[in-house]
mmCIF file of N, CA and C in Angstrom:
data_model
loop_
_atom_site.group_PDB
_atom_site.id
_atom_site.type_symbol
_atom_site.label_atom_id
_atom_site.label_comp_id
_atom_site.label_asym_id
_atom_site.label_seq_id
_atom_site.Cartn_x
_atom_site.Cartn_y
_atom_site.Cartn_z
ATOM 1 N N MET H 1 0.833 -1.186 0.000
ATOM 2 C CA MET H 1 0.000 0.000 0.000
ATOM 3 C C MET H 1 0.883 1.257 0.000
ATOM 4 N N GLU H 2 1.031 1.839 -1.168
ATOM 5 C CA GLU H 2 1.812 3.069 -1.277
ATOM 6 C C GLU H 2 0.899 4.268 -1.282
ATOM 7 N N SER H 3 1.376 5.336 -0.642
ATOM 8 C CA SER H 3 0.623 6.588 -0.672
ATOM 9 C C SER H 3 0.593 7.121 -2.094
ATOM 10 N N ILE H 4 -0.509 7.801 -2.425
ATOM 11 C CA ILE H 4 -0.702 8.401 -3.742
ATOM 12 C C ILE H 4 -0.793 9.909 -3.548
ATOM 13 N N TYR H 5 -0.061 10.653 -4.376
ATOM 14 C CA TYR H 5 -0.084 12.109 -4.320
ATOM 15 C C TYR H 5 -0.638 12.639 -5.630
ATOM 16 N N VAL H 6 -1.491 13.633 -5.511
ATOM 17 C CA VAL H 6 -2.175 14.203 -6.662
ATOM 18 C C VAL H 6 -1.737 15.651 -6.835
ATOM 19 N N PHE H 7 -1.355 16.003 -8.050
ATOM 20 C CA PHE H 7 -1.117 17.387 -8.432
ATOM 21 C C PHE H 7 -2.180 17.717 -9.472
ATOM 22 N N ALA H 8 -3.071 18.621 -9.134
ATOM 23 C CA ALA H 8 -4.116 19.027 -10.073
ATOM 24 C C ALA H 8 -3.891 20.497 -10.418
ATOM 25 N N LYS H 9 -3.712 20.764 -11.692
ATOM 26 C CA LYS H 9 -3.512 22.138 -12.155
ATOM 27 C C LYS H 9 -4.806 22.608 -12.803
ATOM 28 N N TRP H 10 -5.358 23.669 -12.250
ATOM 29 C CA TRP H 10 -6.614 24.222 -12.751
ATOM 30 C C TRP H 10 -6.371 25.603 -13.322
ATOM 31 N N LYS H 11 -6.811 25.825 -14.523
ATOM 32 C CA LYS H 11 -6.820 27.161 -15.135
ATOM 33 C C LYS H 11 -8.275 27.622 -15.089
ATOM 34 N N VAL H 12 -8.554 28.603 -14.232
ATOM 35 C CA VAL H 12 -9.913 29.084 -14.021
ATOM 36 C C VAL H 12 -10.297 30.056 -15.138
ATOM 37 N N LYS H 13 -11.531 29.921 -15.610
ATOM 38 C CA LYS H 13 -12.026 30.832 -16.647
ATOM 39 C C LYS H 13 -12.008 32.273 -16.135
ATOM 40 N N GLU H 14 -11.746 33.186 -17.028
ATOM 41 C CA GLU H 14 -11.733 34.609 -16.693
ATOM 42 C C GLU H 14 -13.043 34.993 -16.006
ATOM 43 N N GLY H 15 -12.929 35.708 -14.892
ATOM 44 C CA GLY H 15 -14.101 36.177 -14.162
ATOM 45 C C GLY H 15 -14.708 35.168 -13.205
ATOM 46 N N GLN H 16 -14.145 33.960 -13.110
ATOM 47 C CA GLN H 16 -14.725 32.911 -12.263
ATOM 48 C C GLN H 16 -13.883 32.585 -11.020
ATOM 49 N N LEU H 17 -12.741 33.264 -10.860
ATOM 50 C CA LEU H 17 -11.826 32.922 -9.767
ATOM 51 C C LEU H 17 -12.486 33.068 -8.397
ATOM 52 N N GLU H 18 -13.180 34.159 -8.152
ATOM 53 C CA GLU H 18 -13.795 34.362 -6.837
ATOM 54 C C GLU H 18 -14.806 33.265 -6.518
ATOM 55 N N THR H 19 -15.560 32.839 -7.517
ATOM 56 C CA THR H 19 -16.532 31.766 -7.300
ATOM 57 C C THR H 19 -15.820 30.470 -6.937
ATOM 58 N N VAL H 20 -14.770 30.139 -7.686
ATOM 59 C CA VAL H 20 -14.007 28.915 -7.397
ATOM 60 C C VAL H 20 -13.407 28.999 -5.997
ATOM 61 N N LEU H 21 -12.802 30.135 -5.662
ATOM 62 C CA LEU H 21 -12.194 30.287 -4.337
ATOM 63 C C LEU H 21 -13.227 30.214 -3.219
ATOM 64 N N SER H 22 -14.452 30.631 -3.489
ATOM 65 C CA SER H 22 -15.492 30.547 -2.458
ATOM 66 C C SER H 22 -15.969 29.111 -2.239
ATOM 67 N N LEU H 23 -15.820 28.243 -3.258
ATOM 68 C CA LEU H 23 -16.237 26.841 -3.147
ATOM 69 C C LEU H 23 -15.146 25.952 -2.527
ATOM 70 N N LEU H 24 -13.905 26.360 -2.673
ATOM 71 C CA LEU H 24 -12.798 25.501 -2.241
ATOM 72 C C LEU H 24 -12.711 25.232 -0.738
ATOM 73 N N PRO H 25 -13.007 26.183 0.151
ATOM 74 C CA PRO H 25 -12.897 25.844 1.581
ATOM 75 C C PRO H 25 -13.757 24.647 1.993
ATOM 76 N N ASP H 26 -14.937 24.532 1.441
ATOM 77 C CA ASP H 26 -15.799 23.393 1.762
ATOM 78 C C ASP H 26 -15.200 22.094 1.216
ATOM 79 N N ALA H 27 -14.643 22.159 0.008
ATOM 80 C CA ALA H 27 -13.996 20.974 -0.581
ATOM 81 C C ALA H 27 -12.800 20.545 0.259
ATOM 82 N N VAL H 28 -12.001 21.516 0.712
ATOM 83 C CA VAL H 28 -10.831 21.206 1.543
ATOM 84 C C VAL H 28 -11.273 20.583 2.866
ATOM 85 N N LYS H 29 -12.255 21.193 3.510
ATOM 86 C CA LYS H 29 -12.726 20.697 4.808
ATOM 87 C C LYS H 29 -13.224 19.258 4.695
ATOM 88 N N LYS H 30 -14.092 19.017 3.729
ATOM 89 C CA LYS H 30 -14.671 17.674 3.594
ATOM 90 C C LYS H 30 -13.627 16.648 3.156
ATOM 91 N N SER H 31 -12.693 17.058 2.319
ATOM 92 C CA SER H 31 -11.654 16.133 1.855
ATOM 93 C C SER H 31 -10.704 15.758 2.985
ATOM 94 N N THR H 32 -10.308 16.741 3.787
ATOM 95 C CA THR H 32 -9.374 16.446 4.874
ATOM 96 C C THR H 32 -10.030 15.649 5.999
ATOM 97 N N GLU H 33 -11.348 15.609 6.022
ATOM 98 C CA GLU H 33 -12.056 14.780 7.005
ATOM 99 C C GLU H 33 -12.119 13.310 6.592
ATOM 100 N N GLU H 34 -11.786 13.009 5.337
ATOM 101 C CA GLU H 34 -11.805 11.622 4.874
ATOM 102 C C GLU H 34 -10.724 10.829 5.598
ATOM 103 N N GLU H 35 -11.050 9.615 5.961
ATOM 104 C CA GLU H 35 -10.121 8.773 6.716
ATOM 105 C C GLU H 35 -8.789 8.568 5.990
ATOM 106 N N GLY H 36 -8.819 8.403 4.669
ATOM 107 C CA GLY H 36 -7.610 8.110 3.920
ATOM 108 C C GLY H 36 -6.859 9.327 3.409
ATOM 109 N N ASN H 37 -7.332 10.528 3.732
ATOM 110 C CA ASN H 37 -6.661 11.743 3.268
ATOM 111 C C ASN H 37 -5.483 12.081 4.169
ATOM 112 N N LEU H 38 -4.345 12.370 3.564
ATOM 113 C CA LEU H 38 -3.153 12.782 4.313
ATOM 114 C C LEU H 38 -3.064 14.305 4.391
ATOM 115 N N PHE H 39 -3.425 14.995 3.316
ATOM 116 C CA PHE H 39 -3.462 16.454 3.271
ATOM 117 C C PHE H 39 -4.136 16.896 1.979
ATOM 118 N N TYR H 40 -4.521 18.168 1.938
ATOM 119 C CA TYR H 40 -5.190 18.743 0.768
ATOM 120 C C TYR H 40 -4.843 20.218 0.771
ATOM 121 N N LYS H 41 -3.916 20.614 -0.087
ATOM 122 C CA LYS H 41 -3.399 21.986 -0.072
ATOM 123 C C LYS H 41 -3.635 22.662 -1.419
ATOM 124 N N ILE H 42 -4.009 23.929 -1.352
ATOM 125 C CA ILE H 42 -4.281 24.721 -2.552
ATOM 126 C C ILE H 42 -3.193 25.777 -2.688
ATOM 127 N N HIS H 43 -2.655 25.911 -3.897
ATOM 128 C CA HIS H 43 -1.645 26.922 -4.197
ATOM 129 C C HIS H 43 -2.127 27.757 -5.379
ATOM 130 N N GLN H 44 -1.687 29.015 -5.409
ATOM 131 C CA GLN H 44 -2.047 29.913 -6.505
ATOM 132 C C GLN H 44 -0.775 30.373 -7.188
ATOM 133 N N SER H 45 -0.776 30.358 -8.505
ATOM 134 C CA SER H 45 0.383 30.776 -9.279
ATOM 135 C C SER H 45 0.725 32.234 -8.982
ATOM 136 N N ASN H 46 2.018 32.515 -8.853
ATOM 137 C CA ASN H 46 2.483 33.886 -8.647
ATOM 138 C C ASN H 46 2.407 34.705 -9.930
ATOM 139 N N SER H 47 2.456 34.036 -11.068
ATOM 140 C CA SER H 47 2.461 34.756 -12.350
ATOM 141 C C SER H 47 1.078 34.821 -12.997
ATOM 142 N N ASP H 48 0.148 33.959 -12.583
ATOM 143 C CA ASP H 48 -1.199 33.957 -13.140
ATOM 144 C C ASP H 48 -2.188 33.564 -12.045
ATOM 145 N N PRO H 49 -2.847 34.544 -11.445
ATOM 146 C CA PRO H 49 -3.769 34.254 -10.344
ATOM 147 C C PRO H 49 -4.891 33.281 -10.703
ATOM 148 N N ASN H 50 -5.213 33.140 -11.987
ATOM 149 C CA ASN H 50 -6.268 32.206 -12.405
ATOM 150 C C ASN H 50 -5.788 30.769 -12.480
ATOM 151 N N THR H 51 -4.515 30.520 -12.167
ATOM 152 C CA THR H 51 -3.989 29.156 -12.152
ATOM 153 C C THR H 51 -3.828 28.696 -10.710
ATOM 154 N N LEU H 52 -4.536 27.626 -10.380
ATOM 155 C CA LEU H 52 -4.460 27.026 -9.055
ATOM 156 C C LEU H 52 -3.834 25.649 -9.181
ATOM 157 N N VAL H 53 -3.042 25.276 -8.191
ATOM 158 C CA VAL H 53 -2.446 23.946 -8.148
ATOM 159 C C VAL H 53 -2.844 23.317 -6.821
ATOM 160 N N LEU H 54 -3.511 22.183 -6.907
ATOM 161 C CA LEU H 54 -3.908 21.451 -5.717
ATOM 162 C C LEU H 54 -2.898 20.335 -5.493
ATOM 163 N N PHE H 55 -2.461 20.183 -4.257
ATOM 164 C CA PHE H 55 -1.527 19.132 -3.884
ATOM 165 C C PHE H 55 -2.217 18.316 -2.801
ATOM 166 N N GLU H 56 -2.516 17.068 -3.127
ATOM 167 C CA GLU H 56 -3.284 16.210 -2.235
ATOM 168 C C GLU H 56 -2.523 14.921 -1.958
ATOM 169 N N GLY H 57 -2.717 14.376 -0.778
ATOM 170 C CA GLY H 57 -2.106 13.101 -0.435
ATOM 171 C C GLY H 57 -3.147 12.142 0.102
ATOM 172 N N TYR H 58 -3.046 10.882 -0.326
ATOM 173 C CA TYR H 58 -3.972 9.836 0.110
ATOM 174 C C TYR H 58 -3.160 8.620 0.535
ATOM 175 N N LYS H 59 -3.642 7.922 1.549
ATOM 176 C CA LYS H 59 -2.846 6.820 2.110
ATOM 177 C C LYS H 59 -2.622 5.688 1.116
ATOM 178 N N ASP H 60 -3.551 5.519 0.157
ATOM 179 C CA ASP H 60 -3.379 4.486 -0.863
ATOM 180 C C ASP H 60 -4.383 4.737 -1.991
ATOM 181 N N GLU H 61 -4.344 3.877 -2.978
ATOM 182 C CA GLU H 61 -5.223 4.039 -4.143
ATOM 183 C C GLU H 61 -6.701 3.914 -3.765
ATOM 184 N N ALA H 62 -7.009 3.049 -2.824
ATOM 185 C CA ALA H 62 -8.398 2.885 -2.378
ATOM 186 C C ALA H 62 -8.916 4.182 -1.765
ATOM 187 N N ALA H 63 -8.082 4.866 -0.996
ATOM 188 C CA ALA H 63 -8.484 6.138 -0.386
ATOM 189 C C ALA H 63 -8.712 7.201 -1.454
ATOM 190 N N LEU H 64 -7.868 7.217 -2.479
ATOM 191 C CA LEU H 64 -8.058 8.159 -3.582
ATOM 192 C C LEU H 64 -9.371 7.872 -4.304
ATOM 193 N N ASN H 65 -9.656 6.598 -4.563
ATOM 194 C CA ASN H 65 -10.912 6.234 -5.230
ATOM 195 C C ASN H 65 -12.117 6.594 -4.380
ATOM 196 N N GLU H 66 -11.996 6.414 -3.072
ATOM 197 C CA GLU H 66 -13.089 6.798 -2.171
ATOM 198 C C GLU H 66 -13.323 8.308 -2.258
ATOM 199 N N HIS H 67 -12.244 9.071 -2.300
ATOM 200 C CA HIS H 67 -12.347 10.527 -2.436
ATOM 201 C C HIS H 67 -13.051 10.900 -3.739
ATOM 202 N N ARG H 68 -12.608 10.317 -4.831
ATOM 203 C CA ARG H 68 -13.177 10.653 -6.141
ATOM 204 C C ARG H 68 -14.653 10.261 -6.254
ATOM 205 N N ASN H 69 -15.076 9.276 -5.519
ATOM 206 C CA ASN H 69 -16.471 8.832 -5.556
ATOM 207 C C ASN H 69 -17.339 9.479 -4.474
ATOM 208 N N SER H 70 -16.726 10.313 -3.643
ATOM 209 C CA SER H 70 -17.474 10.927 -2.547
ATOM 210 C C SER H 70 -18.507 11.924 -3.069
ATOM 211 N N THR H 71 -19.537 12.119 -2.287
ATOM 212 C CA THR H 71 -20.590 13.068 -2.650
ATOM 213 C C THR H 71 -20.033 14.477 -2.798
ATOM 214 N N HIS H 72 -19.179 14.892 -1.858
ATOM 215 C CA HIS H 72 -18.668 16.270 -1.938
ATOM 216 C C HIS H 72 -17.769 16.472 -3.163
ATOM 217 N N PHE H 73 -16.978 15.476 -3.543
ATOM 218 C CA PHE H 73 -16.143 15.621 -4.742
ATOM 219 C C PHE H 73 -17.024 15.715 -5.984
ATOM 220 N N GLN H 74 -17.993 14.818 -6.078
ATOM 221 C CA GLN H 74 -18.877 14.815 -7.241
ATOM 222 C C GLN H 74 -19.711 16.096 -7.318
ATOM 223 N N THR H 75 -20.208 16.560 -6.183
ATOM 224 C CA THR H 75 -21.070 17.750 -6.156
ATOM 225 C C THR H 75 -20.275 19.040 -6.311
ATOM 226 N N LEU H 76 -19.268 19.219 -5.448
ATOM 227 C CA LEU H 76 -18.513 20.472 -5.439
ATOM 228 C C LEU H 76 -17.516 20.582 -6.596
ATOM 229 N N VAL H 77 -16.654 19.596 -6.709
ATOM 230 C CA VAL H 77 -15.581 19.693 -7.699
ATOM 231 C C VAL H 77 -16.111 19.421 -9.107
ATOM 232 N N VAL H 78 -16.657 18.245 -9.324
ATOM 233 C CA VAL H 78 -17.117 17.879 -10.667
ATOM 234 C C VAL H 78 -18.329 18.721 -11.082
ATOM 235 N N GLY H 79 -19.280 18.884 -10.179
ATOM 236 C CA GLY H 79 -20.521 19.558 -10.531
ATOM 237 C C GLY H 79 -20.456 21.070 -10.595
ATOM 238 N N GLN H 80 -19.696 21.687 -9.666
ATOM 239 C CA GLN H 80 -19.696 23.144 -9.585
ATOM 240 C C GLN H 80 -18.400 23.806 -10.035
ATOM 241 N N ILE H 81 -17.254 23.218 -9.702
ATOM 242 C CA ILE H 81 -15.977 23.875 -10.019
ATOM 243 C C ILE H 81 -15.514 23.566 -11.438
ATOM 244 N N VAL H 82 -15.522 22.316 -11.848
ATOM 245 C CA VAL H 82 -15.013 21.948 -13.171
ATOM 246 C C VAL H 82 -15.651 22.767 -14.303
ATOM 247 N N PRO H 83 -16.960 23.046 -14.266
ATOM 248 C CA PRO H 83 -17.529 23.869 -15.337
ATOM 249 C C PRO H 83 -16.960 25.294 -15.394
ATOM 250 N N LEU H 84 -16.314 25.739 -14.318
ATOM 251 C CA LEU H 84 -15.735 27.084 -14.266
ATOM 252 C C LEU H 84 -14.271 27.104 -14.690
ATOM 253 N N LEU H 85 -13.754 25.946 -15.111
ATOM 254 C CA LEU H 85 -12.347 25.838 -15.488
ATOM 255 C C LEU H 85 -12.182 25.840 -16.999
ATOM 256 N N GLU H 86 -11.119 26.502 -17.432
ATOM 257 C CA GLU H 86 -10.721 26.485 -18.840
ATOM 258 C C GLU H 86 -9.953 25.200 -19.144
ATOM 259 N N GLU H 87 -9.083 24.839 -18.194
ATOM 260 C CA GLU H 87 -8.252 23.638 -18.329
ATOM 261 C C GLU H 87 -8.139 22.959 -16.973
ATOM 262 N N ARG H 88 -7.961 21.630 -17.032
ATOM 263 C CA ARG H 88 -7.771 20.847 -15.805
ATOM 264 C C ARG H 88 -6.840 19.692 -16.128
ATOM 265 N N GLU H 89 -5.728 19.662 -15.444
ATOM 266 C CA GLU H 89 -4.752 18.588 -15.633
ATOM 267 C C GLU H 89 -4.500 17.932 -14.280
ATOM 268 N N VAL H 90 -4.646 16.612 -14.213
ATOM 269 C CA VAL H 90 -4.458 15.880 -12.965
ATOM 270 C C VAL H 90 -3.347 14.859 -13.169
ATOM 271 N N THR H 91 -2.354 14.910 -12.275
ATOM 272 C CA THR H 91 -1.233 13.980 -12.335
ATOM 273 C C THR H 91 -1.161 13.208 -11.021
ATOM 274 N N LEU H 92 -1.215 11.876 -11.112
ATOM 275 C CA LEU H 92 -1.069 11.022 -9.936
ATOM 276 C C LEU H 92 0.394 10.637 -9.811
ATOM 277 N N THR H 93 0.929 10.704 -8.592
ATOM 278 C CA THR H 93 2.342 10.427 -8.390
ATOM 279 C C THR H 93 2.568 9.528 -7.173
ATOM 280 N N THR H 94 3.741 8.931 -7.157
ATOM 281 C CA THR H 94 4.231 8.173 -6.008
ATOM 282 C C THR H 94 5.572 8.781 -5.626
ATOM 283 N N TYR H 95 5.760 8.996 -4.350
ATOM 284 C CA TYR H 95 6.982 9.624 -3.841
ATOM 285 C C TYR H 95 8.202 8.738 -4.106
ATOM 286 N N LEU H 96 9.262 9.352 -4.585
ATOM 287 C CA LEU H 96 10.545 8.660 -4.772
ATOM 288 C C LEU H 96 11.495 9.131 -3.669
ATOM 289 N N PRO H 97 11.842 8.281 -2.737
ATOM 290 C CA PRO H 97 12.685 8.690 -1.605
ATOM 291 C C PRO H 97 14.171 8.751 -1.957
ATOM 292 N N LEU H 98 14.508 9.516 -2.982
ATOM 293 C CA LEU H 98 15.899 9.599 -3.440
ATOM 294 C C LEU H 98 16.807 10.254 -2.393
ATOM 295 N N ASP H 99 16.247 11.082 -1.549
ATOM 296 C CA ASP H 99 17.042 11.749 -0.528
ATOM 297 C C ASP H 99 17.379 10.823 0.656
ATOM 298 N N GLN H 100 16.844 9.607 0.618
ATOM 299 C CA GLN H 100 17.069 8.677 1.722
ATOM 300 C C GLN H 100 17.968 7.512 1.298
ATOM 301 N N GLN H 101 18.645 7.646 0.181
ATOM 302 C CA GLN H 101 19.500 6.551 -0.275
ATOM 303 C C GLN H 101 20.930 6.776 0.111
#
């Protein structure tokens, strides 16, 4: 059981940033309450405020799947936020402990 880390890059449509930012606190709260969630952090690009990068950690693939199938993910993220995005890129990763060799 390896932890899974998610990097999601969102390019928010012009004029929709405030709406997306108003929806994110609820998504963060509900996601971090999930048993398999390790963390859920939102970052904003310094060069383009409409670009957000989400960095999420899940204890394993099952926890990530539980998150993706959750009511709050389907309702908030897929149902309300995704339609406000110009682009959405999601990359799943596994940590490489190169600094521990």
